[in-house]
Short mmCIF file of C-alpha atoms in Angstrom, two decimals:
data_model
loop_
_atom_site.label_atom_id
_atom_site.label_comp_id
_atom_site.label_asym_id
_atom_site.label_seq_id
_atom_site.Cartn_x
_atom_site.Cartn_y
_atom_site.Cartn_z
CA MET A 435 -26.38 -50.02 21.98
CA ALA A 436 -23.30 -49.94 23.86
CA GLU A 437 -24.44 -52.60 26.63
CA ASN A 438 -25.52 -54.80 23.20
CA HIS A 439 -21.84 -54.30 22.28
CA LYS A 440 -20.22 -55.02 25.77
CA LYS A 441 -22.18 -58.14 25.83
CA ALA A 442 -20.84 -59.12 22.48
CA ALA A 443 -17.63 -58.99 23.33
CA GLY A 444 -15.58 -61.99 23.33
CA ARG A 445 -18.45 -63.84 20.90
CA LEU A 446 -17.45 -65.45 17.77
CA CYS A 447 -20.54 -64.14 15.16
CA TYR A 448 -23.21 -66.44 14.72
CA LEU A 449 -23.29 -66.19 10.80
CA CYS A 450 -19.53 -66.57 10.24
CA ASN A 451 -18.40 -67.78 13.24
CA GLN A 452 -15.08 -66.42 12.26
CA ARG A 453 -14.99 -62.76 13.37
CA ARG A 454 -15.68 -61.35 16.86
CA ALA A 455 -19.08 -60.49 17.58
CA ALA A 456 -19.67 -56.83 17.89
CA LEU A 457 -23.23 -56.50 18.47
CA LYS A 458 -26.38 -57.97 19.12
CA ARG A 459 -29.85 -57.70 16.64
CA PRO A 460 -32.39 -55.90 17.89
CA LYS A 461 -35.00 -57.83 15.74
CA THR A 462 -33.18 -61.58 15.94
CA LEU A 463 -31.09 -61.27 19.25
CA GLU A 464 -28.22 -63.12 17.06
CA GLN A 465 -25.12 -61.72 18.16
CA ILE A 466 -23.18 -60.80 14.87
CA CYS A 467 -20.14 -59.25 13.39
CA ARG A 468 -20.34 -55.36 11.40
CA GLU A 469 -19.51 -57.33 8.72
CA CYS A 470 -22.23 -59.45 8.78
CA PHE A 471 -24.90 -57.33 9.94
CA TYR A 472 -23.97 -54.58 6.52
CA GLU A 473 -25.08 -58.06 4.85
CA VAL A 474 -27.85 -59.15 6.41
CA PHE A 475 -29.85 -55.92 6.68
CA GLU A 476 -28.66 -54.77 3.14
CA GLU A 477 -29.79 -58.30 1.80
CA GLU A 478 -33.16 -58.13 3.96
CA ILE A 479 -33.87 -54.52 2.46
CA HIS A 480 -33.08 -56.10 -1.08
CA GLN A 481 -35.16 -58.89 -0.54
CA VAL A 482 -38.52 -56.36 0.50
CA ILE A 483 -37.30 -54.59 -3.19
CA VAL A 484 -37.51 -57.68 -5.17
CA LYS A 485 -40.38 -59.70 -3.62
CA ASN A 486 -42.79 -56.68 -3.34
CA GLN A 487 -41.39 -55.43 -6.97
CA LEU A 488 -40.84 -51.83 -5.91
CA PHE A 489 -39.11 -50.79 -8.79
CA LYS A 490 -38.77 -51.29 -12.45
CA PRO A 491 -35.59 -50.35 -14.41
CA GLY A 492 -35.29 -47.25 -16.20
CA GLU A 493 -38.05 -45.91 -13.16
CA ARG A 494 -36.85 -42.39 -11.71
CA ILE A 495 -37.32 -42.42 -8.15
CA ALA A 496 -37.02 -39.62 -6.04
CA ILE A 497 -36.22 -40.31 -2.05
CA GLY A 498 -37.64 -38.42 0.55
CA ALA A 499 -34.83 -36.65 2.32
CA SER A 500 -35.23 -35.29 5.53
CA GLY A 501 -31.69 -35.34 6.81
CA GLY A 502 -32.63 -37.57 9.39
CA LYS A 503 -31.13 -41.22 10.13
CA ASP A 504 -33.85 -42.91 8.50
CA SER A 505 -33.84 -41.36 4.87
CA THR A 506 -30.21 -41.06 4.95
CA VAL A 507 -29.98 -44.54 5.62
CA LEU A 508 -32.13 -44.98 2.63
CA ALA A 509 -30.45 -42.87 0.32
CA TYR A 510 -27.37 -44.45 1.43
CA VAL A 511 -28.99 -48.21 0.57
CA LEU A 512 -30.28 -47.58 -2.02
CA SER A 513 -27.95 -45.90 -3.70
CA GLU A 514 -25.51 -49.47 -2.89
CA LEU A 515 -28.22 -51.75 -3.62
CA ASN A 516 -28.91 -49.74 -7.10
CA ARG A 517 -25.11 -50.32 -7.78
CA ARG A 518 -25.04 -53.92 -6.50
CA HIS A 519 -28.18 -55.11 -8.12
CA ASN A 520 -28.49 -53.26 -11.41
CA TYR A 521 -31.74 -52.17 -10.73
CA GLY A 522 -31.26 -49.58 -13.04
CA LEU A 523 -32.89 -46.40 -11.24
CA ASP A 524 -32.61 -42.54 -11.84
CA LEU A 525 -32.33 -41.26 -8.11
CA PHE A 526 -33.10 -38.34 -6.24
CA LEU A 527 -33.18 -36.88 -3.15
CA LEU A 528 -36.25 -34.80 -2.47
CA SER A 529 -36.39 -32.42 0.82
CA VAL A 530 -39.55 -30.27 1.99
CA ASP A 531 -38.69 -27.25 4.03
CA GLU A 532 -41.50 -26.53 6.81
CA GLY A 533 -39.91 -23.34 7.88
CA ILE A 534 -38.98 -24.70 11.24
CA THR A 535 -36.10 -22.20 12.57
CA GLY A 536 -33.47 -24.03 14.70
CA TYR A 537 -34.59 -27.86 12.95
CA ARG A 538 -35.08 -27.52 9.69
CA ASP A 539 -33.10 -25.43 8.62
CA ASP A 540 -30.29 -27.10 10.06
CA SER A 541 -31.56 -30.60 9.18
CA LEU A 542 -31.13 -29.50 5.07
CA GLU A 543 -27.77 -28.31 5.68
CA THR A 544 -27.17 -32.22 5.98
CA VAL A 545 -29.07 -33.66 3.39
CA LYS A 546 -27.11 -30.94 1.20
CA ARG A 547 -23.92 -32.45 2.41
CA ASN A 548 -25.57 -36.52 1.49
CA GLU A 549 -25.99 -34.72 -1.81
CA ILE A 550 -22.62 -34.73 -2.65
CA GLN A 551 -21.52 -37.76 -0.59
CA TYR A 552 -23.85 -39.95 -2.50
CA GLY A 553 -23.85 -37.81 -5.92
CA LEU A 554 -27.69 -37.58 -6.30
CA PRO A 555 -29.90 -34.93 -7.57
CA LEU A 556 -31.14 -32.26 -4.70
CA LYS A 557 -34.36 -30.85 -5.00
CA ILE A 558 -36.02 -28.45 -2.18
CA VAL A 559 -39.59 -27.76 -1.88
CA SER A 560 -40.47 -25.04 0.47
CA TYR A 561 -43.90 -24.55 2.42
CA LYS A 562 -43.33 -20.23 2.37
CA ASP A 563 -43.00 -20.97 -1.48
CA LEU A 564 -45.93 -23.62 -2.35
CA TYR A 565 -48.57 -22.36 0.33
CA GLY A 566 -47.17 -18.73 1.60
CA TRP A 567 -47.21 -19.99 5.19
CA THR A 568 -44.06 -21.53 7.54
CA MET A 569 -44.63 -23.80 10.27
CA ASP A 570 -43.57 -21.36 12.38
CA GLU A 571 -46.04 -18.66 11.51
CA ILE A 572 -48.79 -20.84 11.64
CA VAL A 573 -48.02 -22.31 15.21
CA LYS A 574 -47.77 -18.53 15.96
CA MET A 575 -51.27 -18.14 15.14
CA ILE A 576 -52.92 -21.97 16.51
CA GLY A 577 -50.44 -22.66 19.22
CA LEU A 578 -48.54 -25.78 19.87
CA LYS A 579 -51.66 -28.30 19.67
CA ASN A 580 -52.32 -29.93 16.80
CA ASN A 581 -48.92 -28.66 15.08
CA CYS A 582 -48.54 -32.72 13.35
CA THR A 583 -52.50 -32.65 11.87
CA PHE A 584 -51.39 -29.00 9.63
CA CYS A 585 -47.24 -30.00 8.94
CA GLY A 586 -48.90 -34.15 7.73
CA VAL A 587 -51.57 -32.27 5.57
CA PHE A 588 -48.92 -29.90 4.06
CA ARG A 589 -45.81 -32.16 3.79
CA ARG A 590 -47.57 -34.79 2.26
CA GLN A 591 -49.00 -32.44 -0.53
CA ALA A 592 -45.35 -30.35 -0.63
CA LEU A 593 -43.84 -34.03 -1.52
CA ASP A 594 -46.27 -34.92 -4.16
CA ARG A 595 -45.30 -31.32 -5.64
CA GLY A 596 -41.73 -31.77 -5.31
CA ALA A 597 -41.91 -35.22 -7.10
CA ALA A 598 -43.92 -33.96 -10.12
CA LEU A 599 -41.50 -31.15 -10.36
CA LEU A 600 -38.94 -33.86 -10.72
CA LYS A 601 -41.28 -35.61 -13.35
CA VAL A 602 -40.48 -39.36 -11.18
CA ASP A 603 -42.36 -42.09 -11.29
CA LYS A 604 -42.48 -43.17 -7.46
CA LEU A 605 -41.39 -41.80 -3.92
CA VAL A 606 -39.60 -43.66 -1.24
CA THR A 607 -39.91 -42.63 2.24
CA GLY A 608 -37.90 -43.74 5.05
CA HIS A 609 -40.86 -44.94 7.45
CA ASN A 610 -39.60 -48.36 9.22
CA ALA A 611 -41.38 -50.94 11.31
CA ASP A 612 -41.17 -48.74 14.06
CA ASP A 613 -43.27 -46.24 12.79
CA ILE A 614 -45.46 -48.67 11.02
CA ALA A 615 -46.81 -50.35 14.41
CA GLU A 616 -47.21 -47.02 16.05
CA THR A 617 -49.66 -46.26 13.12
CA VAL A 618 -51.22 -49.66 13.22
CA LEU A 619 -51.51 -49.04 17.18
CA LEU A 620 -52.61 -45.15 16.64
CA ASN A 621 -55.43 -46.38 14.37
CA ILE A 622 -56.85 -48.92 16.67
CA LEU A 623 -57.00 -46.29 19.28
CA ARG A 624 -58.65 -43.62 16.96
CA GLY A 625 -61.13 -46.43 15.49
CA ASP A 626 -59.79 -44.97 12.16
CA ILE A 627 -60.98 -48.58 10.21
CA ALA A 628 -60.00 -46.50 6.99
CA ARG A 629 -56.86 -45.87 7.56
CA LEU A 630 -56.45 -49.37 9.42
CA SER A 631 -56.82 -51.11 6.20
CA ARG A 632 -53.88 -49.40 4.54
CA CYS A 633 -51.67 -48.15 6.92
CA THR A 634 -49.40 -51.45 6.35
CA SER A 635 -49.33 -51.46 2.82
CA ILE A 636 -46.02 -51.35 1.48
CA THR A 637 -46.86 -49.34 -0.96
CA THR A 638 -49.80 -46.76 -1.76
CA GLY A 639 -51.04 -44.05 -3.72
CA GLU A 640 -51.21 -46.55 -6.96
CA ASP A 641 -54.38 -45.02 -8.22
CA GLY A 642 -52.71 -41.54 -7.88
CA PRO A 643 -50.23 -39.89 -9.89
CA ILE A 644 -47.00 -40.76 -7.79
CA PRO A 645 -47.26 -44.32 -5.64
CA ARG A 646 -44.72 -44.42 -2.49
CA CYS A 647 -43.22 -47.10 -1.54
CA LYS A 648 -41.50 -47.84 2.08
CA PRO A 649 -38.83 -50.26 1.40
CA PHE A 650 -37.94 -50.18 5.14
CA LYS A 651 -41.04 -51.63 6.00
CA TYR A 652 -40.04 -54.59 8.30
CA THR A 653 -36.60 -52.73 9.32
CA TYR A 654 -36.17 -52.10 13.16
CA GLU A 655 -35.51 -48.61 14.17
CA LYS A 656 -32.81 -49.52 16.19
CA GLU A 657 -30.86 -51.29 13.43
CA ILE A 658 -31.32 -48.24 11.45
CA VAL A 659 -29.63 -46.80 14.02
CA MET A 660 -26.63 -49.11 14.14
CA TYR A 661 -26.21 -48.89 10.59
CA ALA A 662 -25.88 -44.98 11.16
CA TYR A 663 -23.77 -45.79 13.57
CA PHE A 664 -21.22 -48.02 12.18
CA LYS A 665 -21.29 -46.93 8.68
CA ARG A 666 -20.31 -43.12 9.93
CA LEU A 667 -23.05 -41.89 8.09
CA ASP A 668 -23.67 -37.69 8.24
CA TYR A 669 -27.42 -37.44 9.65
CA PHE A 670 -29.16 -35.22 11.78
CA SER A 671 -30.36 -36.69 14.96
CA THR A 672 -32.82 -33.54 16.48
CA GLU A 673 -35.89 -34.14 17.15
CA CYS A 674 -38.50 -31.56 15.48
CA ILE A 675 -39.44 -28.53 18.06
CA TYR A 676 -43.15 -29.51 17.47
CA SER A 677 -43.13 -32.84 18.12
CA PRO A 678 -43.16 -33.32 21.78
CA ASN A 679 -46.80 -32.45 21.93
CA ALA A 680 -47.86 -35.48 19.07
CA TYR A 681 -50.45 -37.83 20.15
CA ARG A 682 -47.62 -40.69 18.33
CA GLY A 683 -45.31 -40.01 21.40
CA PHE A 684 -47.39 -42.07 23.29
CA ALA A 685 -47.87 -45.06 21.24
CA ARG A 686 -44.04 -44.72 20.15
CA GLU A 687 -43.22 -45.14 24.24
CA PHE A 688 -46.06 -47.78 24.40
CA ILE A 689 -44.17 -49.81 21.33
CA LYS A 690 -40.74 -49.47 22.59
CA ASP A 691 -42.14 -51.21 26.35
CA LEU A 692 -43.55 -54.10 24.09
CA GLU A 693 -40.05 -54.28 22.12
CA ARG A 694 -38.13 -54.39 25.32
CA MET A 695 -40.04 -57.39 27.04
CA ARG A 696 -40.83 -59.31 23.43
CA PRO A 697 -38.59 -58.04 20.20
CA ARG A 698 -40.95 -59.92 18.13
CA ALA A 699 -43.77 -57.57 18.93
CA ILE A 700 -43.05 -55.11 16.35
CA LEU A 701 -43.22 -57.36 13.33
CA ASP A 702 -46.69 -59.14 15.40
CA ILE A 703 -48.31 -55.76 15.14
CA ILE A 704 -47.55 -55.03 11.61
CA LYS A 705 -48.76 -58.53 10.59
CA SER A 706 -51.81 -57.73 12.80
CA GLY A 707 -52.32 -54.62 10.46
CA GLU A 708 -51.88 -56.92 7.45
CA ASP A 709 -54.60 -59.52 8.52
CA PHE A 710 -57.16 -56.81 9.02
CA ARG A 711 -60.32 -57.65 6.97
CA ILE A 712 -62.76 -55.27 7.21
CA SER A 713 -66.44 -56.08 7.04
CA THR A 714 -68.05 -55.49 3.35
CA SER A 715 -71.14 -53.76 5.54
CA THR A 716 -68.69 -51.34 6.85
CA LYS A 717 -68.98 -48.04 5.61
CA MET A 718 -66.24 -46.45 4.05
CA PRO A 719 -65.31 -43.07 3.99
CA GLU A 720 -65.04 -41.31 0.36
CA GLN A 721 -61.59 -39.76 -0.38
CA GLY A 722 -62.08 -36.61 -2.50
CA THR A 723 -60.10 -33.97 -3.75
CA CYS A 724 -60.02 -29.75 -3.31
CA GLU A 725 -61.78 -28.19 -5.40
CA ARG A 726 -59.20 -25.03 -5.52
CA CYS A 727 -56.14 -27.11 -5.45
CA GLY A 728 -56.94 -30.28 -7.09
CA TYR A 729 -55.02 -32.41 -4.55
CA ILE A 730 -56.40 -35.25 -2.16
CA SER A 731 -58.74 -33.70 1.00
CA SER A 732 -59.93 -36.34 3.06
CA GLN A 733 -63.08 -33.91 3.76
CA VAL A 734 -64.20 -31.49 1.91
CA SER A 735 -64.83 -28.61 4.35
CA VAL A 736 -62.86 -28.24 8.12
CA SER A 737 -64.23 -26.26 10.69
CA PHE A 738 -62.85 -23.89 13.33
CA ALA A 739 -59.21 -23.12 11.15
CA PHE A 740 -57.84 -19.28 10.07
CA LYS A 741 -57.73 -17.60 7.14
CA ARG A 742 -55.24 -14.32 6.42
CA ASP A 743 -56.47 -10.93 4.35
CA LYS A 744 -54.36 -9.66 1.30
CA HIS A 745 -52.38 -7.82 4.38
CA GLY A 746 -51.86 -10.57 6.58
CA VAL A 747 -54.13 -10.57 8.89
CA GLN A 748 -55.97 -12.99 11.06
CA ILE A 749 -59.81 -12.91 9.62
CA GLY A 750 -61.49 -15.38 11.99
CA LEU A 751 -62.53 -18.82 11.55
CA VAL A 752 -63.61 -20.26 8.44
CA SER A 753 -65.74 -23.40 6.95
CA GLY A 754 -66.81 -24.68 3.85
CA MET A 755 -62.87 -24.89 2.29
CA SER A 756 -60.07 -27.69 2.70
CA LEU A 757 -57.85 -27.21 4.88
CA VAL A 758 -54.97 -26.50 2.63
CA GLU A 759 -57.69 -23.88 0.62
CA GLN A 760 -57.98 -22.03 3.64
CA LEU A 761 -54.06 -21.32 4.62
CA ILE A 762 -53.32 -19.97 1.42
#
């Protein structure tokens, strides 16, 4: 970021041609001033919201808030746009406490400050309260492999449950263009046709109780960082202690290499995912629900999991139940 600032110094802003350029936009490579950067950054997100008709006046919207840069910038910008353009939305912050010592407990303190800073009501739901387990306890049982798989299942359901408690109409998340490009690549590498066909959708879960929206679908991660830096927003920047073992990390590094060579590559990958078409002869997996809790389940049973008895003791491998059911 400092290198971009240095190169931009001494030149006039590409957009207004009046103020000194302060940065080079990663997405367009234009050298612009801070004021113009704020304006184009916010306007692009506004146009995404309007063109995709993400919201309707009077809706209650939960913002998935982790305390990180993406969700913090999302909460700030959505609050600003809601006032500026009269969206007529009731906004709430929704956080999930996975029970990761030294990570989530600290980031939640940031979210609590955001609640005061932005004047948005905050709801926190925890794995411990919902499932009787924390991620630290799960990792202690299964080791440092597939942690993100377990956490992803629990987190998705926890957000759904929290959104239901808030009685919101939609849930918005801070997934950015880099995240979506990574997901497209991951689904190609896995040969996951079902997820590949829907991972670029800006709104998902429309057939479920609470749809999810991604206003940052075309917003670059580097620009989110720049916006948070220049606006001096209060956010938590430490990575999850279990994420270094995630498969996604390899895709992330590859995407960053592509971006260095060709900044447009991120949007091109997203466009490729959007244009992807499935042959009518391809058999797609059917999405079901857990017989016990009623929430979405991609498969009826999961082998090679574990369960505790009433005393909290591990009692071996279990099959024939959904993943969530095995851990509650």
